[in-house]
Every structure is written in C-alpha cells, then in structure tokens.
mmCIF file of C-alpha atoms in Angstrom:
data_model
loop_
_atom_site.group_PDB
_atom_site.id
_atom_site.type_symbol
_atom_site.label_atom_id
_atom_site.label_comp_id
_atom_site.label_asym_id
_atom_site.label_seq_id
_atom_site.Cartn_x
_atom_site.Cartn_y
_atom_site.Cartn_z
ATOM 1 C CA UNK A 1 57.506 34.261 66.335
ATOM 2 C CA UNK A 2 58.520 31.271 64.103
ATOM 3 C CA UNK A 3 57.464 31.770 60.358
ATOM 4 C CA UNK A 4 55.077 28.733 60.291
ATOM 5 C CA UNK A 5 53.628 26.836 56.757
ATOM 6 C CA UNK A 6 50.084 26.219 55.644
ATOM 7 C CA UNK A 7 49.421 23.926 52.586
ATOM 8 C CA UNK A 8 45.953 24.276 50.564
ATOM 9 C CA UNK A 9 45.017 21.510 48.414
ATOM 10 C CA UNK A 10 42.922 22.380 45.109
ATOM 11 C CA UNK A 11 41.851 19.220 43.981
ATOM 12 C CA UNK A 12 41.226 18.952 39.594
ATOM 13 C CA UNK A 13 37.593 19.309 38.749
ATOM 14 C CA UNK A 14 35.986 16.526 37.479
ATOM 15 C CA UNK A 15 34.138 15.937 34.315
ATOM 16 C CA UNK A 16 31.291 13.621 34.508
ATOM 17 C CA UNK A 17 31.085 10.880 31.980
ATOM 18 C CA UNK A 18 28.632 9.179 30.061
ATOM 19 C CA UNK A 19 28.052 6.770 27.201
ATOM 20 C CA UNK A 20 26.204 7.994 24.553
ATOM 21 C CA UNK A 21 22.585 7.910 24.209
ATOM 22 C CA UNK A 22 20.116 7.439 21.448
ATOM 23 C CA UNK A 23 19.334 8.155 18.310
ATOM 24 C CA UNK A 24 15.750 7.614 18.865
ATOM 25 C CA UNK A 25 12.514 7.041 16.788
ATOM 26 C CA UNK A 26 9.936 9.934 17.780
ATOM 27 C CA UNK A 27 7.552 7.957 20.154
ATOM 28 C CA UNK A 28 9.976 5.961 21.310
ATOM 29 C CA UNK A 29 9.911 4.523 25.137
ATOM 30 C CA UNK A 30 14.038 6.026 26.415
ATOM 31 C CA UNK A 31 15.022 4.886 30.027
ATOM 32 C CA UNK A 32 15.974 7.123 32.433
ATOM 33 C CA UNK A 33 19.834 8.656 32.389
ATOM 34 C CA UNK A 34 22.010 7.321 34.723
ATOM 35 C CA UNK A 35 22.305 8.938 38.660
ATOM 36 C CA UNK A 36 26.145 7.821 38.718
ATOM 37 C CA UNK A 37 28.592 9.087 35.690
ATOM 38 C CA UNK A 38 30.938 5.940 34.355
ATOM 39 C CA UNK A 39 33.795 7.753 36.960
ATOM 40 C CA UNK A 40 31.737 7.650 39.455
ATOM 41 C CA UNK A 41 30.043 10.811 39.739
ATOM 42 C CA UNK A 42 26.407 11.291 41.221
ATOM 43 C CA UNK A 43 23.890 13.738 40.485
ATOM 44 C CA UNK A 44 20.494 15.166 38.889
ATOM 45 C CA UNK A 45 19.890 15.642 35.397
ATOM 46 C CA UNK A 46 17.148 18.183 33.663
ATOM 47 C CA UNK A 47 14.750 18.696 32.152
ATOM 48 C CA UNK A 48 12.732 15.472 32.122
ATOM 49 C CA UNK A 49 12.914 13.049 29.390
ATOM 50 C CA UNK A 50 11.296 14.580 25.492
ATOM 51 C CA UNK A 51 10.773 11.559 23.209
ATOM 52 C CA UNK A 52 9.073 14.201 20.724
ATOM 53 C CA UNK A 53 12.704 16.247 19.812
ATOM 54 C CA UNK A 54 16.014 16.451 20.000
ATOM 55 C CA UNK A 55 16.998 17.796 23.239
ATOM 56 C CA UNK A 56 19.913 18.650 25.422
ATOM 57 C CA UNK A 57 19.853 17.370 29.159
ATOM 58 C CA UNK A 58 21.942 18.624 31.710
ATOM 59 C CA UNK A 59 23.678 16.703 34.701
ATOM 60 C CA UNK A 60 23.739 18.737 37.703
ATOM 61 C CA UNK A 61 26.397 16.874 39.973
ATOM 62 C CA UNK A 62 25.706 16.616 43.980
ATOM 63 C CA UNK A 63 27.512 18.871 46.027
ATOM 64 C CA UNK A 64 31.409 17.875 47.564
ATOM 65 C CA UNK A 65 32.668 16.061 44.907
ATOM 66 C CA UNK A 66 34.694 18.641 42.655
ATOM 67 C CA UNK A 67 32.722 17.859 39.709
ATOM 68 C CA UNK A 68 31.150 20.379 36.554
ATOM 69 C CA UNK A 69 27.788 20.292 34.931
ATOM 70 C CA UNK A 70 27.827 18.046 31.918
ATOM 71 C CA UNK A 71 25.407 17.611 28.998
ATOM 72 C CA UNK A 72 24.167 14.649 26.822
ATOM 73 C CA UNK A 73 22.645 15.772 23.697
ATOM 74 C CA UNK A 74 19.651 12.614 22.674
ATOM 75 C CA UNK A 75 18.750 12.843 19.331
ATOM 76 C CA UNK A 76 14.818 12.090 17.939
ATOM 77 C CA UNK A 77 14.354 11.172 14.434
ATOM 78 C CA UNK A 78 11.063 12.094 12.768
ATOM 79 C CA UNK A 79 8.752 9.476 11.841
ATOM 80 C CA UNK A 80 8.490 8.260 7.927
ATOM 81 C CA UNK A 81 4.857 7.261 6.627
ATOM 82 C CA UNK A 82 5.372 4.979 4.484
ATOM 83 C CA UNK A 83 3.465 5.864 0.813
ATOM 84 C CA UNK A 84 2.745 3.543 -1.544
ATOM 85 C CA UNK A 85 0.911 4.365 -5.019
ATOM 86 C CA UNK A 86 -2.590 3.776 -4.940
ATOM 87 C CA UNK A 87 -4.107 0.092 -6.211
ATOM 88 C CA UNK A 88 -7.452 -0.261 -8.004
ATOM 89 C CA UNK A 89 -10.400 -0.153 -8.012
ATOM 90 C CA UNK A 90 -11.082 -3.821 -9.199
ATOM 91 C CA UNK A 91 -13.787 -6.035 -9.735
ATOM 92 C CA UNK A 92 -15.481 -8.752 -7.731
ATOM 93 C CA UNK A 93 -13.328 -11.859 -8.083
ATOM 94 C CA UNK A 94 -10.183 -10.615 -9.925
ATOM 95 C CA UNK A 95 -6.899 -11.443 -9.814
ATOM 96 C CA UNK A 96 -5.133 -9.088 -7.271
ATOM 97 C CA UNK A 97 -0.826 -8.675 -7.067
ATOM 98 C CA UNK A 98 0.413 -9.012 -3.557
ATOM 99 C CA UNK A 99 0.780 -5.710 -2.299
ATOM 100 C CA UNK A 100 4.627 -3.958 -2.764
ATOM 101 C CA UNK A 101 7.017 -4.900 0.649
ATOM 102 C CA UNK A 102 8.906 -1.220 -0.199
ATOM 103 C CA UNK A 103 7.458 1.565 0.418
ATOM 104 C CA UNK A 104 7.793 4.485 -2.439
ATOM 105 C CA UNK A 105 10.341 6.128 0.240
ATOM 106 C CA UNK A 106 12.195 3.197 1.120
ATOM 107 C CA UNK A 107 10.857 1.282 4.268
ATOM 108 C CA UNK A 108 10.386 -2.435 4.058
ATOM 109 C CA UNK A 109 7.572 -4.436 6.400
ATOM 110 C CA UNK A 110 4.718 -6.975 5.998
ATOM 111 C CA UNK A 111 0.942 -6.139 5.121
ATOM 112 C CA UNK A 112 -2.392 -7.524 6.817
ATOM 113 C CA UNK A 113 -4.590 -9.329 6.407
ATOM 114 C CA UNK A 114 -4.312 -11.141 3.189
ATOM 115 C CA UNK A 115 -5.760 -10.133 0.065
ATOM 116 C CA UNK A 116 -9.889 -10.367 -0.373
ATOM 117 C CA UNK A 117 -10.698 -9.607 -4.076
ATOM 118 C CA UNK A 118 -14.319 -9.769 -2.764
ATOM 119 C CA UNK A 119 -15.013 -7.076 -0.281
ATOM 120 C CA UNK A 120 -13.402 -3.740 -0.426
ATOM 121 C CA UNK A 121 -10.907 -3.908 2.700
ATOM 122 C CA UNK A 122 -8.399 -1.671 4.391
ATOM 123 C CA UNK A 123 -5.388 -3.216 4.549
ATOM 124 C CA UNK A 124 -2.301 -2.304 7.494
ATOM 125 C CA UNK A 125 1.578 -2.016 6.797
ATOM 126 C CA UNK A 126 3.217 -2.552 9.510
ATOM 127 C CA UNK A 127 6.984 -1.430 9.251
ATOM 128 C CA UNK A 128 10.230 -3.602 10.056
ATOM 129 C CA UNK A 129 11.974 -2.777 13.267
ATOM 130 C CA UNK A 130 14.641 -0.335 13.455
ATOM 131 C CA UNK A 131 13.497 1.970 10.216
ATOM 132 C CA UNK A 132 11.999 5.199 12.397
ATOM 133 C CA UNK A 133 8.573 4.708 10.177
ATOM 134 C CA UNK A 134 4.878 4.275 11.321
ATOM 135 C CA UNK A 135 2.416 1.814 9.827
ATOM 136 C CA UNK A 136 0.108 3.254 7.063
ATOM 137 C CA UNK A 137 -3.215 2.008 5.632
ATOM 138 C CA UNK A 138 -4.268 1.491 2.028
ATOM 139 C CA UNK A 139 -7.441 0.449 1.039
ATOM 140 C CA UNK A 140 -8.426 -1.547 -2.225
ATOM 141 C CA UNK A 141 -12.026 -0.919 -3.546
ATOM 142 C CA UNK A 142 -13.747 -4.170 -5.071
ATOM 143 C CA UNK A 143 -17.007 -3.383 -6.916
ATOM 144 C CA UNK A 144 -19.668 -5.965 -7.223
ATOM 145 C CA UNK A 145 -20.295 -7.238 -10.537
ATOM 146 C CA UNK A 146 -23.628 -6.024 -12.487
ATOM 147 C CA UNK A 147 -25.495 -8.248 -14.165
ATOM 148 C CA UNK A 148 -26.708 -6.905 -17.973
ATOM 149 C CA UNK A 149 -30.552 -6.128 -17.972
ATOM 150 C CA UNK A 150 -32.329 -6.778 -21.459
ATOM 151 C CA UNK A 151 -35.773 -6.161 -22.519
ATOM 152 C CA UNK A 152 -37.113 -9.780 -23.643
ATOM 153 C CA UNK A 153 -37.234 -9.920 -27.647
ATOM 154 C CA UNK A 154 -40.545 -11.116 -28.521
ATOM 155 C CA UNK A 155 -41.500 -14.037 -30.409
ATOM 156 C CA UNK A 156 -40.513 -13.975 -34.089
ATOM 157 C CA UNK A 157 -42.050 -15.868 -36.534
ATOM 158 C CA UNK A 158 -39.526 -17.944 -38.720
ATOM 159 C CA UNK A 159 -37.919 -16.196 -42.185
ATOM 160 C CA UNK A 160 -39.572 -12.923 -41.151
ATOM 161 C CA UNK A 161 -36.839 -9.536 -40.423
ATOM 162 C CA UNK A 162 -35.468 -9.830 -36.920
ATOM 163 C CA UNK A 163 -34.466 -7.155 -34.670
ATOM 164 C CA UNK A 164 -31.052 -5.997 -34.206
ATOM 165 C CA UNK A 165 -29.595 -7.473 -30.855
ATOM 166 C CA UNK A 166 -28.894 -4.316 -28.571
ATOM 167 C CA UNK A 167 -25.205 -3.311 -28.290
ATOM 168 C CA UNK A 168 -26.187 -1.461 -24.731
ATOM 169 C CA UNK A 169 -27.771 -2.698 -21.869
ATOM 170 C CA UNK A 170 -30.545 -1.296 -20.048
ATOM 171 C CA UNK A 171 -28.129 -0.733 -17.176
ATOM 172 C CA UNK A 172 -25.299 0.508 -19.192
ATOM 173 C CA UNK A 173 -23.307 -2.021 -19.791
ATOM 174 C CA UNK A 174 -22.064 -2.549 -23.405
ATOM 175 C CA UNK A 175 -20.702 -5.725 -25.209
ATOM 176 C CA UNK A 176 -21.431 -8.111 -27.722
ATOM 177 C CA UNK A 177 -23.459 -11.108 -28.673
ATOM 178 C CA UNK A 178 -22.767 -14.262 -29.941
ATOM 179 C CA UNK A 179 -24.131 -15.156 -32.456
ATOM 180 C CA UNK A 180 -24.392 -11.945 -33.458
ATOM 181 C CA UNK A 181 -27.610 -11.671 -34.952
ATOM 182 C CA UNK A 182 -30.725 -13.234 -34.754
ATOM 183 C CA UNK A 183 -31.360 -16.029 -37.079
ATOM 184 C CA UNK A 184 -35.125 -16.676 -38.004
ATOM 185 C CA UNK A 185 -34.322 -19.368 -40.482
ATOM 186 C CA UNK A 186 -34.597 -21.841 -37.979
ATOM 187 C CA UNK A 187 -37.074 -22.524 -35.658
ATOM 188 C CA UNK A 188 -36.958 -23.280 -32.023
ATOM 189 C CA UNK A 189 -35.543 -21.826 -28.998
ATOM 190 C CA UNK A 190 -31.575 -20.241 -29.668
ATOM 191 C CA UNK A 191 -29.492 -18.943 -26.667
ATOM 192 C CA UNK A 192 -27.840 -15.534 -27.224
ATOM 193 C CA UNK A 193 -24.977 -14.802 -25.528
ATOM 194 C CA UNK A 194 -23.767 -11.123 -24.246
ATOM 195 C CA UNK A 195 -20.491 -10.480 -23.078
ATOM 196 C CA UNK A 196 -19.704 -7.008 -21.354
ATOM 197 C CA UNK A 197 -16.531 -4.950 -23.111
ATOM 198 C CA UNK A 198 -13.314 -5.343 -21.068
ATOM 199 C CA UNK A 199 -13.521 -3.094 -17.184
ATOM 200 C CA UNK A 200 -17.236 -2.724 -16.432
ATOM 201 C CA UNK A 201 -17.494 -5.035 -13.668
ATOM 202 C CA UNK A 202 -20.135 -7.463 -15.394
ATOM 203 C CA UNK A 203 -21.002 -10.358 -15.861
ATOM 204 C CA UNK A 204 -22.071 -12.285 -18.737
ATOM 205 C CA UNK A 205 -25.825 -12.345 -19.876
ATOM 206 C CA UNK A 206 -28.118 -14.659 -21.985
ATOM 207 C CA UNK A 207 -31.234 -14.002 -23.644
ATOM 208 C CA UNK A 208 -33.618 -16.988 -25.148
ATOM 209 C CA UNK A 209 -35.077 -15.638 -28.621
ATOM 210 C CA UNK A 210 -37.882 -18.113 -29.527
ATOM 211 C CA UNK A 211 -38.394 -18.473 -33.501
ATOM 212 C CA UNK A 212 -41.702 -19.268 -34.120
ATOM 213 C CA UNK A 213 -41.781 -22.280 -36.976
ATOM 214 C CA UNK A 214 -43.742 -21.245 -40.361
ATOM 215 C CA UNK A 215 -47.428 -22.814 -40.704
ATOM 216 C CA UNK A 216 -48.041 -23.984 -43.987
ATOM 217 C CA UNK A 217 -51.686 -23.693 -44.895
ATOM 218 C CA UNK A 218 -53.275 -27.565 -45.143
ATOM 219 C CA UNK A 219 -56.708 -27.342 -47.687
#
C-alpha cells in the first residue's frame, strides 16, 4: 500500500471581547451585556445582573465557534448620604440663611421647597447627577412666638409709692420696660412697654398703668 497523508486543522481559540462596563451607583438601572462579543462571538452570560455589588459575570460562548469563557468584572459604588450640620431652632418670622449647596462630605445639589420661617418644614436635598449620593432630609423647627402675660397693675393714686414693674412674666418670659419705672407724678393713662431678652421667641408687650390725679380738698 501507498503511504497516504491526513492533515488536521486546530484552529486558535478565541477570546471574546468586550468594552468595559460600569462603574455604577448602587441602585442604578444597568442594561443587559451584550449576546455578541465586539469579534463577533455569541453566547450566555451569568449570573443575572446585581446592581447592589460589585460582581463578576461570566460569558459562556455557544458551542462550534473555538471560543473560551470570558469575564467582565461591573463595579457598584456605595451610596453617600449627604450630612449637613443641623440648623435651628428659630423663631416665627426670622431671618433664615439659604440652606448650604455642599454637603459636609462633599456632594453638591439643590434643596426644596424654599425656605418658610413660619411653619416648621422638612426640607429635601436632592443630589447633582453623576455624584453616587442619595437625597437626604433636614428639617428646621420654627417656634411660634409667645406673647408676655402680666397681671394688670392697679390704679395708683398720683405721688403715692408705685410698684416695681416685674422683670418676669407670668409665662416666663423676661425683659425690660420702658420707661422703666412707674411714674406717679403725673396723672393720666402712661403706656409701659416690655421687651423680651434676646432668643425667647416673644413678642413685645404693653401694659396701661392709670395714675389716679390727687383731689385737693375744696371747704
């Protein structure tokens, strides 16, 4: 018999390939991975999509093509919440700053709704896009402002000793009056005026002290 010649053919093994994928923000929505590698490869990848962690995913190629498993690592960053130093308490009607657009730890965005120095409100930041951070909440406290209760001075008859105007409310709320003491020299209705020491949330009071004019005796 003739010696006769077979030829085998080993063709190279192919590496899939794929573009890069990701970083992503935990949470984020990540479209599937592609069915067909950039050189033309097709086949399966596992396990399904995690937009919680980082995970490794492996392509599984379809069978007669000469092709080996690859992997695509997709990377998930944590979340940031955004902190921001607490702001107030204040008073009914004061004058408020607009709220910091940087966070403590470094993420920028826009609050809502606006500032209401009248009711106590919780207010939303809402991060800018591409920063991996959540929105966050912060609520500002506004306390209504008391009005200063007095018990009404009584009549006093004019040049007699007056009382002493009281420093303290009967609500608690301590200040001073102008004028500062009662003056019986002259007669006739005077207006007293209280004003509440500095960060009590109150308002100013008023007291009418009536001074009672002196009766001369007529014979």
């Amino acid at each position: 018999a003739e010696p006769v010649t077979l030829t085998i053919q080993i063709d190279e093994t192919i590496t899939p390939e794929f573009d890069a994928v990701g970083p992503f923000c935990e949470g984020a929505a990540i479209d599937d991975l592609p069915l067909v590698s950039n050189n033309g490869i097709t086949g399966t990848w596992s396990p399904a999509i995690d937009n919680t962690t980082t995970t490794e995913y492996t392509f599984t190629p379809d069978a007669g093509q000469c092709a080996t498993t690859a992997t695509i690592t997709i990377t998930i960053d944590d979340n940031i919440i955004p902190t921001f130093d607490a702001v107030g308490p204040f008073c009914e009607g004061a004058d408020i700053a607009a709220l910091p657009l940087v966070s403590n730890n470094g993420i920028t965005g826009t609050w809502s709704p606006d500032i209401d120095n009248t009711l106590t409100t919780t207010y939303t930041f809402t991060p800018d896009e591409g920063q991996c951070a959540i929105e966050t909440y912060l609520e500002i406290v506004i306390t209504s402002e008391i009005t200063p209760e007095f018990t009404r001075i009584e009549d006093i008859c004019q040049f007699t000793s007056a009382p002493t105007l009281p420093a303290t409310s009967n609500n608690g709320i301590t200040g001073t009056w102008e004028p500062a003491v009662i003056n019986t020299d002259v007669a006739g209705t005077i207006t007293y005026t209280f004003t509440p020491d500095p960060d009590q949330c109150a308002t100013v009071a008023y007291m009418d002290i009536v001074v009672i004019p002196e009766l001369i005796p007529e014979f």
